Coordinates of C-alpha atoms in Angstrom, one line a residue:
X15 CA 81.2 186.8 123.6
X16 CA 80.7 188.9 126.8
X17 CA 78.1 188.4 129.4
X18 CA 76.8 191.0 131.4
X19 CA 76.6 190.1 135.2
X20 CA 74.2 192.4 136.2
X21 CA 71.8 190.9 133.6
X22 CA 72.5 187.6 134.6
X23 CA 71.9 188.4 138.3
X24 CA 68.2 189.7 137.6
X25 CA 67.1 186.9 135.3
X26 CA 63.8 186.6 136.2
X27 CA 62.9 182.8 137.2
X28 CA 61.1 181.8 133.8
X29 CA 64.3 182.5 132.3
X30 CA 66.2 180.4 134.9
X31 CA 63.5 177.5 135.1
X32 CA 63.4 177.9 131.1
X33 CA 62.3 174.8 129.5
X34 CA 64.2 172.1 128.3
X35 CA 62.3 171.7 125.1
X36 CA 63.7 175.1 124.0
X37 CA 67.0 176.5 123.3
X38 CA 69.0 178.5 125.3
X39 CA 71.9 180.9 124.4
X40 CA 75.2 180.3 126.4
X41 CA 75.4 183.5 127.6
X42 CA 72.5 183.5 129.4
X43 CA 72.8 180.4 131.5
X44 CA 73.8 180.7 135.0
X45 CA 76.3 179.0 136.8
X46 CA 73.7 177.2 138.7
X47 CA 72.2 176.1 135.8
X48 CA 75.9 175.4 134.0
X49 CA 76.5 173.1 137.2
X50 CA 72.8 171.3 136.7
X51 CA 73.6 170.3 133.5
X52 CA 77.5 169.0 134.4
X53 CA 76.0 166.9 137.4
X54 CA 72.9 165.9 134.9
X55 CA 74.9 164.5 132.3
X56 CA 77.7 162.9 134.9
X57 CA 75.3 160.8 136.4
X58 CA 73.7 160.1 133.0
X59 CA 76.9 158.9 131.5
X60 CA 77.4 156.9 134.2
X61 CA 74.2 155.2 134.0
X62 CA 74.9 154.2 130.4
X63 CA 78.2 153.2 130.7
X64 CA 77.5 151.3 133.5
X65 CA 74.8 148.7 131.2
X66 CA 77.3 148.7 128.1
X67 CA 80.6 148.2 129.7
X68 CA 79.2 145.6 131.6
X69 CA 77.2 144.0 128.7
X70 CA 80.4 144.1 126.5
X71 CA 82.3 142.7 129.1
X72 CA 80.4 139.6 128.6
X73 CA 79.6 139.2 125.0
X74 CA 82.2 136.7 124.7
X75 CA 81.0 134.4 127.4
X76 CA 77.1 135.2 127.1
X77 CA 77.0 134.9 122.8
X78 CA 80.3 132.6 122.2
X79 CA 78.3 130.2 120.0
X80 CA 80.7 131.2 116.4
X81 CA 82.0 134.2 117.4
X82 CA 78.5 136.2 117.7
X83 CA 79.6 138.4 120.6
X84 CA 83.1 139.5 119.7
X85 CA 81.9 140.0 115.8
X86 CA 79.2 142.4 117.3
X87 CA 82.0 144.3 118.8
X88 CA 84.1 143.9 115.8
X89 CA 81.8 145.7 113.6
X90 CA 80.8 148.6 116.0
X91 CA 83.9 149.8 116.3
X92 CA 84.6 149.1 112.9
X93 CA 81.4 151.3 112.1
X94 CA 82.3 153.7 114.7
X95 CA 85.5 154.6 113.0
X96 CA 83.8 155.2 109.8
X97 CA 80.8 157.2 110.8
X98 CA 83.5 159.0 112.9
X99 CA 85.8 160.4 109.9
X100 CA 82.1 160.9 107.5
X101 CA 78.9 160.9 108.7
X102 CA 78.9 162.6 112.6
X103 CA 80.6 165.6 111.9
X104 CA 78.0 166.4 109.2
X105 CA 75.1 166.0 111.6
X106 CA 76.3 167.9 114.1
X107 CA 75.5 170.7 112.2
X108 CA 72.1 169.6 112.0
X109 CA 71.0 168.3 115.8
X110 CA 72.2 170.1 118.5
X111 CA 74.4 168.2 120.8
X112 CA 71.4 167.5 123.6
X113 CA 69.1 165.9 121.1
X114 CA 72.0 164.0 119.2
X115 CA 73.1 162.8 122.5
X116 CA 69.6 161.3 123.2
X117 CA 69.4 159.7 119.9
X118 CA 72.9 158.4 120.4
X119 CA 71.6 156.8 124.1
X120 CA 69.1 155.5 121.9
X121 CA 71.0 153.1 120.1
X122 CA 72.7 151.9 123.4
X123 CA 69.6 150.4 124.5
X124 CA 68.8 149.0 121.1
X125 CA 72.0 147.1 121.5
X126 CA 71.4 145.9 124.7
X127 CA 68.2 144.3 124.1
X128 CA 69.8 142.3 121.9
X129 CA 70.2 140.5 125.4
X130 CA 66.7 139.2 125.1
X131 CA 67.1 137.4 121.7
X132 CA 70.7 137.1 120.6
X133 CA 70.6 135.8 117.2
X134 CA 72.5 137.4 114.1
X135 CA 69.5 139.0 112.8
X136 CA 69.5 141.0 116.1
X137 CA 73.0 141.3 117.6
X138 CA 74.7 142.3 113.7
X139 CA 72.0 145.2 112.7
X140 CA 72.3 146.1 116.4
X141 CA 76.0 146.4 116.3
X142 CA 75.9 148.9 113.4
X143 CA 73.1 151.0 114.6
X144 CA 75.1 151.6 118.0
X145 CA 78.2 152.0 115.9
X146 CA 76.5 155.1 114.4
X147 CA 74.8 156.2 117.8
X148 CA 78.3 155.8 119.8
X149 CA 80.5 158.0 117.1
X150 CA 78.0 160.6 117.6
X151 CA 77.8 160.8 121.2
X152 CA 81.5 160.7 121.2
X153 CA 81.0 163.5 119.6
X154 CA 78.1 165.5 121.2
X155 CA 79.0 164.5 124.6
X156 CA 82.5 166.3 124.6
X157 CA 81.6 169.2 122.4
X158 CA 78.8 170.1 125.0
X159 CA 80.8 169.8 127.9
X160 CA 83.2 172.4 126.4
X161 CA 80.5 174.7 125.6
X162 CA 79.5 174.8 129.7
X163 CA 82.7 174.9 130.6
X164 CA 83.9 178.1 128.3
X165 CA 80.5 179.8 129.5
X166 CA 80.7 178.6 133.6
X167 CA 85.0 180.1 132.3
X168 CA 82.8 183.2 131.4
X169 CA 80.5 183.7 134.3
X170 CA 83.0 183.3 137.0
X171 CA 85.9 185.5 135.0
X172 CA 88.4 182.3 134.9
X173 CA 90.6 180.9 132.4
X174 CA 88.5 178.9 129.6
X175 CA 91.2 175.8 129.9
X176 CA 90.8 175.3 133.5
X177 CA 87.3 175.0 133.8
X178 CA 87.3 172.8 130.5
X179 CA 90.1 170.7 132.3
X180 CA 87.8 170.2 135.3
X181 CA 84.6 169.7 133.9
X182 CA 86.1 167.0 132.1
X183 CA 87.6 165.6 135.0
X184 CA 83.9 165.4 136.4
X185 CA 82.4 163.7 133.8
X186 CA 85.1 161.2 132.8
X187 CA 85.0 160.5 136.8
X188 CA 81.6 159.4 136.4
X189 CA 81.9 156.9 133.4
X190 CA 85.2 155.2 134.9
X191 CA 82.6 154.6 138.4
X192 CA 80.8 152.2 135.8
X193 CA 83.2 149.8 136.0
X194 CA 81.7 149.0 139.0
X195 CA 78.4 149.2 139.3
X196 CA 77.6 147.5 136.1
X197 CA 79.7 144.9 137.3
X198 CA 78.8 144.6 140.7
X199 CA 74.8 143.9 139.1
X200 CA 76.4 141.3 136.6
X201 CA 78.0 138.8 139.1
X202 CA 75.0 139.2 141.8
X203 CA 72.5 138.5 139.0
X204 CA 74.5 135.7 138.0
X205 CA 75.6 134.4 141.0
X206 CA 75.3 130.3 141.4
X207 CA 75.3 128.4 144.3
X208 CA 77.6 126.0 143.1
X209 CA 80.7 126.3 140.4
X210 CA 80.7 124.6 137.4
X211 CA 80.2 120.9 137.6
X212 CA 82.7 119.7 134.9
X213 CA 85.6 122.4 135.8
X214 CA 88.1 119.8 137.3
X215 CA 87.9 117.9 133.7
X216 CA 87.9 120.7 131.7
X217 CA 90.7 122.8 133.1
X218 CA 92.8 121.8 130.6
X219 CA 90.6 123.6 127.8
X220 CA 90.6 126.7 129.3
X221 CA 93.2 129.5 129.6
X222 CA 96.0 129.9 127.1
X223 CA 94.0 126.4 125.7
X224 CA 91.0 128.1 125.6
X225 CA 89.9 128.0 121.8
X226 CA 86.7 129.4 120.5
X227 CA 86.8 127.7 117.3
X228 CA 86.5 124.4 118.8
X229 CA 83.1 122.8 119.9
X230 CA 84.6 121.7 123.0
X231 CA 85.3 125.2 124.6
X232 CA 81.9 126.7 123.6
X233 CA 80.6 123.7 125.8
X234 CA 83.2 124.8 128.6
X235 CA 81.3 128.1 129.9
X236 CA 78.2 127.0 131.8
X237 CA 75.7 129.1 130.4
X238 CA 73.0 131.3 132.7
X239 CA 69.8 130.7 133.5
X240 CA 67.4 132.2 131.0
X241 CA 65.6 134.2 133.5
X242 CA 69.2 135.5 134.6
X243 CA 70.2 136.4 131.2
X244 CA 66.3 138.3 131.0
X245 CA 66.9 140.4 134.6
X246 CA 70.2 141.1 133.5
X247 CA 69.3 142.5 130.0
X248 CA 66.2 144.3 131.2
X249 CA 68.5 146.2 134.2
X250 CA 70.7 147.4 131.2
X251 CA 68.5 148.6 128.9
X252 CA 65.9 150.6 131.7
X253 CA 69.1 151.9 133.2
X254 CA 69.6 153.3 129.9
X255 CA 66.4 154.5 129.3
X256 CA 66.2 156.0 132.9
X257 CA 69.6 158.4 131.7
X258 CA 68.0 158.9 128.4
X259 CA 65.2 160.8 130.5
X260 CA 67.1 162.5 132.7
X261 CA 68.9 163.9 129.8
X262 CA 65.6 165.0 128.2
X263 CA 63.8 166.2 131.2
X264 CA 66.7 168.1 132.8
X265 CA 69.5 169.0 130.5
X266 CA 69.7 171.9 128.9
X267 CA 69.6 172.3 124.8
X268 CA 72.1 174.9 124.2
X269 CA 72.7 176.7 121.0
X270 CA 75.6 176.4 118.6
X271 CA 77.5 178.1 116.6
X272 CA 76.7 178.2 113.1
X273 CA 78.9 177.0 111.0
X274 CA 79.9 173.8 113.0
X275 CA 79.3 171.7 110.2
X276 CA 81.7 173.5 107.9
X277 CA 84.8 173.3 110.8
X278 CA 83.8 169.7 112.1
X279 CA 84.1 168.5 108.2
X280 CA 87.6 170.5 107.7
X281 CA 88.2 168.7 110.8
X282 CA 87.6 164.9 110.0
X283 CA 89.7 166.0 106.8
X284 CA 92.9 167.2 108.5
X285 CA 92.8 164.0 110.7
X286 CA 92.9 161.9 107.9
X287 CA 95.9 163.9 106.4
X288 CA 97.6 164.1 109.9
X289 CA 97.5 160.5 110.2
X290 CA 99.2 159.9 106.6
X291 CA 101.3 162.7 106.8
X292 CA 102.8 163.3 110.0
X293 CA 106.1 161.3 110.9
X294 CA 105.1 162.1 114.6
X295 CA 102.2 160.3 114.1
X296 CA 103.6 157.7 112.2
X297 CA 105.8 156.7 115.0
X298 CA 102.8 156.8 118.0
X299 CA 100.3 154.4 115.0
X300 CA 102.3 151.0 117.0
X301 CA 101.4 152.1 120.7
X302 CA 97.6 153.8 119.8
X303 CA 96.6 150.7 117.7
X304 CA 98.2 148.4 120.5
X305 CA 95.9 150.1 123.1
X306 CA 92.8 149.0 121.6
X307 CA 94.6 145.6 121.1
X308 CA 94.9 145.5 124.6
X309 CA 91.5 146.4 125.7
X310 CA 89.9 144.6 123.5
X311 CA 91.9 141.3 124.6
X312 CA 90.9 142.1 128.1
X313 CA 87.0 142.6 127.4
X314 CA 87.0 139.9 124.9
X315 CA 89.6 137.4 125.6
X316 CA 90.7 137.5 129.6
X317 CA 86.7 137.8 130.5
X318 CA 85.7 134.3 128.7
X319 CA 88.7 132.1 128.7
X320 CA 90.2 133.0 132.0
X321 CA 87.3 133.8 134.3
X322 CA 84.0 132.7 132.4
X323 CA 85.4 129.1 131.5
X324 CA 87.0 127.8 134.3
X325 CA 85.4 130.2 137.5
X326 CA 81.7 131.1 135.6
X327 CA 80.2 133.7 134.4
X328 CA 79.0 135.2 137.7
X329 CA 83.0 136.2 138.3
X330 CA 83.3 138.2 135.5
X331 CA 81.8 141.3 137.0
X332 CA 83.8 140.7 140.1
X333 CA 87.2 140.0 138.1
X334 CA 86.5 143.8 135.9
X335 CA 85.5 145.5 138.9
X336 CA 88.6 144.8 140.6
X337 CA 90.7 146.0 137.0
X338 CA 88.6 149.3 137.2
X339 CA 89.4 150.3 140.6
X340 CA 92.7 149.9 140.3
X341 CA 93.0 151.5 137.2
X342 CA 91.1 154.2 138.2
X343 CA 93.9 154.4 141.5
X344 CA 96.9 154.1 140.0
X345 CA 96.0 156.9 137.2
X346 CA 96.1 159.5 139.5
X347 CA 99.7 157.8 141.5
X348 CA 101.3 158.0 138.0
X349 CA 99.7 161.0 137.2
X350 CA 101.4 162.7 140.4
X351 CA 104.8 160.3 139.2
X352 CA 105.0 161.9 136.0
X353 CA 106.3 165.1 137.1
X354 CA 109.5 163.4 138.6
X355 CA 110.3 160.5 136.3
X356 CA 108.7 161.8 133.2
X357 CA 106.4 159.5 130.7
X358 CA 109.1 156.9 129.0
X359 CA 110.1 155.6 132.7
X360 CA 106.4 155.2 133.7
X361 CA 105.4 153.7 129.6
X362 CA 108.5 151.2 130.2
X363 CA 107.0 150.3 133.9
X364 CA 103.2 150.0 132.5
X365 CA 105.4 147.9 129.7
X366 CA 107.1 145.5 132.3
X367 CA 103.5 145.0 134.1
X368 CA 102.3 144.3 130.8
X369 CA 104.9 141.8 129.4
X370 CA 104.4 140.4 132.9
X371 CA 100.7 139.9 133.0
X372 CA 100.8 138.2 129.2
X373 CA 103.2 136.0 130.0
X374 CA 101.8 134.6 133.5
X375 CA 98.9 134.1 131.1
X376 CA 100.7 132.0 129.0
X377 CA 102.0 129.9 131.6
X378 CA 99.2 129.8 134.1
X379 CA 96.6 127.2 133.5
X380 CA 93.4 127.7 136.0
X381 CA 92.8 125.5 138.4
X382 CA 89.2 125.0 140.6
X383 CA 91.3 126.4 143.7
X384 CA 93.1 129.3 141.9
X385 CA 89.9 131.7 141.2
X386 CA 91.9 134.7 143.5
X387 CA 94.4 134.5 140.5
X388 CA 92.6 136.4 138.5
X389 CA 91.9 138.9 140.8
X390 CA 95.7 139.3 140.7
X391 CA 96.1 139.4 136.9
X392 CA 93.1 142.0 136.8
X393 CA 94.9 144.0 138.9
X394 CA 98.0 143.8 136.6
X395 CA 95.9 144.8 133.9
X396 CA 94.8 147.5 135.4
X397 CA 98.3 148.8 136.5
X398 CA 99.5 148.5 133.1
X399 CA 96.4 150.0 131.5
X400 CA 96.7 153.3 133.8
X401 CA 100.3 153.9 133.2
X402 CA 100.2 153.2 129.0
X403 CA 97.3 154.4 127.9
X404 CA 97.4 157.9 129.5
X405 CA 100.9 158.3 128.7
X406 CA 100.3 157.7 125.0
X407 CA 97.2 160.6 125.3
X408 CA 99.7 162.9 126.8
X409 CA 102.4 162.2 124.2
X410 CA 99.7 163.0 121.4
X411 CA 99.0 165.9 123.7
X412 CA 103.3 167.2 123.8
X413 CA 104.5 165.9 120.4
X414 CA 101.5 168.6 119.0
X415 CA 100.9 171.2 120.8
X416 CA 99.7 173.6 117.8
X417 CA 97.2 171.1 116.7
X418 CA 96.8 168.6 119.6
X419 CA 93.2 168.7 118.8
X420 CA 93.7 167.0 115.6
X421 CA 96.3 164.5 117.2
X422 CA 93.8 163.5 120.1
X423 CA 91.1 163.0 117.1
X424 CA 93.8 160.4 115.2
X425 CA 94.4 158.7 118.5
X426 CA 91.1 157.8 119.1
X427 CA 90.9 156.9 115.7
X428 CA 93.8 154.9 115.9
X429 CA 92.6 153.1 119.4
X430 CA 89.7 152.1 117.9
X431 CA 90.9 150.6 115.3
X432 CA 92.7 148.6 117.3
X433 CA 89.5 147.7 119.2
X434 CA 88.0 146.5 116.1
X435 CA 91.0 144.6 115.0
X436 CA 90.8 142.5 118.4
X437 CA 87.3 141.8 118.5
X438 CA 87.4 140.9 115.0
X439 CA 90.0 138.3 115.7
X440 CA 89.1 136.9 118.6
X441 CA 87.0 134.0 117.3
X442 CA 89.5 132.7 115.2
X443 CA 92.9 132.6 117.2
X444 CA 93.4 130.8 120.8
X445 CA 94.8 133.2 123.5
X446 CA 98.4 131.8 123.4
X447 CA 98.7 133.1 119.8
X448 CA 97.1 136.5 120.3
X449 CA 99.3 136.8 123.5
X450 CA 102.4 136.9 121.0
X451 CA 101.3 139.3 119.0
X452 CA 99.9 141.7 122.1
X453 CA 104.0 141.1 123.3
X454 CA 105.1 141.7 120.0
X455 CA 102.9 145.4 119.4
X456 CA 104.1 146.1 123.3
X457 CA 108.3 145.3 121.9
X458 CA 107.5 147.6 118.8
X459 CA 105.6 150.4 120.9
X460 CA 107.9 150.7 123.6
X461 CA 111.2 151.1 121.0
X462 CA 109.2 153.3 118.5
X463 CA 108.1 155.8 122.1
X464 CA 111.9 155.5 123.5
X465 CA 113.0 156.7 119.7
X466 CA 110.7 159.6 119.7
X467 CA 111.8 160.3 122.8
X468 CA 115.4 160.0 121.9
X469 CA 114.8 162.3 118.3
X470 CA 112.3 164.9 120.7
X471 CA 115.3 165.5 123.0
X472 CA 118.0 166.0 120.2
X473 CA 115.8 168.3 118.4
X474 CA 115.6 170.6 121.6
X475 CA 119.4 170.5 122.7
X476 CA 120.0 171.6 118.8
X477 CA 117.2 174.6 119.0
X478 CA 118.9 175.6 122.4
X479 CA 122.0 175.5 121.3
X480 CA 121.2 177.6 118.4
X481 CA 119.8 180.1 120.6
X482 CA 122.8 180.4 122.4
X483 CA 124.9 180.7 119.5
X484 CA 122.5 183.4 118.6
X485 CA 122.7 185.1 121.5
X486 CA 126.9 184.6 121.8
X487 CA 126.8 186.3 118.4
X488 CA 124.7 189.4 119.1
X489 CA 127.0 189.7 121.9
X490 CA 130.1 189.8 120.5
X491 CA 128.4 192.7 117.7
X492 CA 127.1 194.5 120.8
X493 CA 130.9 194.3 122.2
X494 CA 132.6 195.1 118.7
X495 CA 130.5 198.1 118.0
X496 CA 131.2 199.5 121.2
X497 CA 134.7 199.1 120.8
X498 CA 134.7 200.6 117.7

């Protein structure tokens, strides 16, 4: 598709102020338009991210009465993956990607609200109806981003990769910022004057003790006020709503390219039989899965029986602000590390700092003087977070470089599988238990990565080999003909 400059240059300014409510062909947006609608939907993201992480974050401390929190979050990403593989490539055929990514935002706040009246009537319907919204913005969000980016790659005559590459940067910038603002809203709005009364007495019940089963731990988190719990909710869901309108009022609807349905279900079709059929893949299933098993532990294990039980509530934020900031540091150091020491020596460091942070875990029982620890162990997390999870995307990014599309689309799949899996367990098994398996998955990931590694590197010194046999050989004809 080629754009003529010169036409773009005298766009008259009804084309350039053209109206939202229409739809606008790619070629014919400007680049100050292309960078409206990447700052437009940064911010927006972040504003949405910012309520949800923060509202998952403390499902299992705000709705711990028989598991109603964590088996919320069990079934959204348990509906997620489905609606994933069946139903959203279908309807992106249908919606384009700025109106699916409103009604996606949508269902964010639906879930949210929930925060008024948490009951199963409302948090379960809830968690499916944002499990449908989330696998479509998942998406929308991306496809759209790539669509500005190839046309800003068009405008300015630069490579289509590049400007994907950073555009992406931008936005995913924006959503790993709502770590803390979210956060930061959580523990002011829930901020007490004095801890909890009974924490000296009750120590014993929380950390690796800390089960949710048991009537005496859902008594060991001091719940918030009701009005708390009220200004909390309501800042998440008009948050929400306030990016929902700035999405509607000043982002762009864009055309598509017919046919998308067609591709996007040959698509959900060749991840399935990548995932089933590729030995690859096989081998990267232990360390995508564990990911999710990992974050989920964090968000729905580490928040309630390790901060929320024996610190409060009003920590939590403070105690995932501190994970996100150094997450969000120490992805760019081993970023810049990789080039030197390559993936398997950072994966085995972000395994150390992981083996590490579970097993302090399973030693360290809180104490009323000790809330700085957590700090500590969030910042653990968040070390070992930024140096595994990355290095897994990248693998899936090396390992499949002719369809690395399809290989990104099974990790995700994979990861949240793993999310589901975590939350789904999370009710049922005490910390100490799940803490084994996390250490177990971590054992089998790290072998199963080192052994790709290990087969990746023999398969290369055969292929050059071979090509300097080959090259040894025509040689020696080249020398033998002349001869002759």
């Amino acid at each position: 598709m080629e754009i003529n400059v010169e036409n773009l240059d005298l766009k008259s300014e009804a084309e350039k102020n053209t109206s939202d409510d229409k739809t606008v062909d790619l070629d014919k947006m400007s680049r100050k338009i292309i960078l409206k609608n990447l700052l437009i939907l940064s911010f927006a993201c972040m504003l949405q991210f910012s309520a949800f992480n923060s509202f998952a974050n403390l499902q299992s401390s705000l709705n711990k009465e028989e598991g109603l929190g964590t088996t919320g979050l069990a079934l959204l990403y348990s509906v997620m993956v489905l609606t994933s593989l069946f139903i959203a490539p279908i309807s992106m055929d249908r919606i384009s990607t700025k109106w699916i990514m409103v009604w996606s935002m949508c269902t964010y706040i639906i879930y949210t609200a929930t925060g008024f009246n948490p009951t199963w009537y409302t948090v379960i319907p809830a968690s499916v109806i944002i499990g449908i919204g989330a696998a479509h913005f998942w998406l929308a969000m991306p496809a759209y981003v790539i669509d500005i980016a190839k046309s800003y790659a068009q405008v300015t005559d630069t490579v289509d990769q590049d400007r994907v590459t950073f555009f992406f940067g931008i936005v995913y910038a924006a959503i790993y910022t709502s770590n803390i603002w979210g956060n930061l809203f959580s523990s002011m709005v829930f901020r007490q004057e004095r801890t909890n009364e009974t924490l000296e007495s009750k120590d014993v019940h929380c950390g690796p003790s800390y089960c949710p089963y048991r009537k005496y731990n859902i008594s060991a988190i001091v719940p918030p006020s009701q009005t708390q719990v009220y200004t909390y909710t309501g800042f998440c869901s008009g948050i929400t709503a306030f990016a929902i309108l700035l999405i509607i009022v000043f982002l762009t609807n864009i055309s598509t390219d017919s046919g998308k349905s067609q591709s996007a279900c040959k698509q959900s079709r060749m991840v399935a039989t990548h995932i089933f059929r590729s030995r690859d893949q096989h081998l990267l299933f232990c360390s995508s899965i564990f990911s999710g098993l990992a974050n989920g532990f964090v968000v729905g294990d580490f928040t309630s029986a390790y901060i929320s039980c024996p610190y409060g509530i009003q920590n939590v934020g403070l105690g995932m602000i501190t994970l996100g900031v150094v997450q969000s540091i120490f992805s760019v150091v081993f970023g810049k590390l990789n080039q030197y020491i390559g993936h398997i020596a950072i994966f085995t460091f972000g395994s150390m700092t992981h083996a590490s942070f579970y097993i302090t875990l399973l030693l360290w029982h809180p104490l009323p003087n000790q809330s700085y620890i957590v700090h500590v162990l969030a910042a653990i997390a968040g070390i070992s977070g930024a140096a595994n999870e990355p290095v897994i995307t990248a693998l899936h990014n090396l390992y499949f470089v002719e369809n690395k599309d399809i290989a990104l689309s099974s990790f995700r799949l994979l990861n949240s599988i793993g999310w589901a899996i975590s939350f789904a367990y999370s009710n049922w098994l005490c910390p100490n238990v799940k803490m084994y398996i996390l250490i177990g998955g971590l054992l089998i990931s790290l072998a199963t990565l080192i052994y790709l590694d290990v087969k990746h590197r023999q398969t290369r010194r055969r292929s050059e080999k071979q090509t300097i046999m080959e090259k040894d050989t025509v040689t020696e004809d080249l020398i033998s003909n002349q001869m002759l």
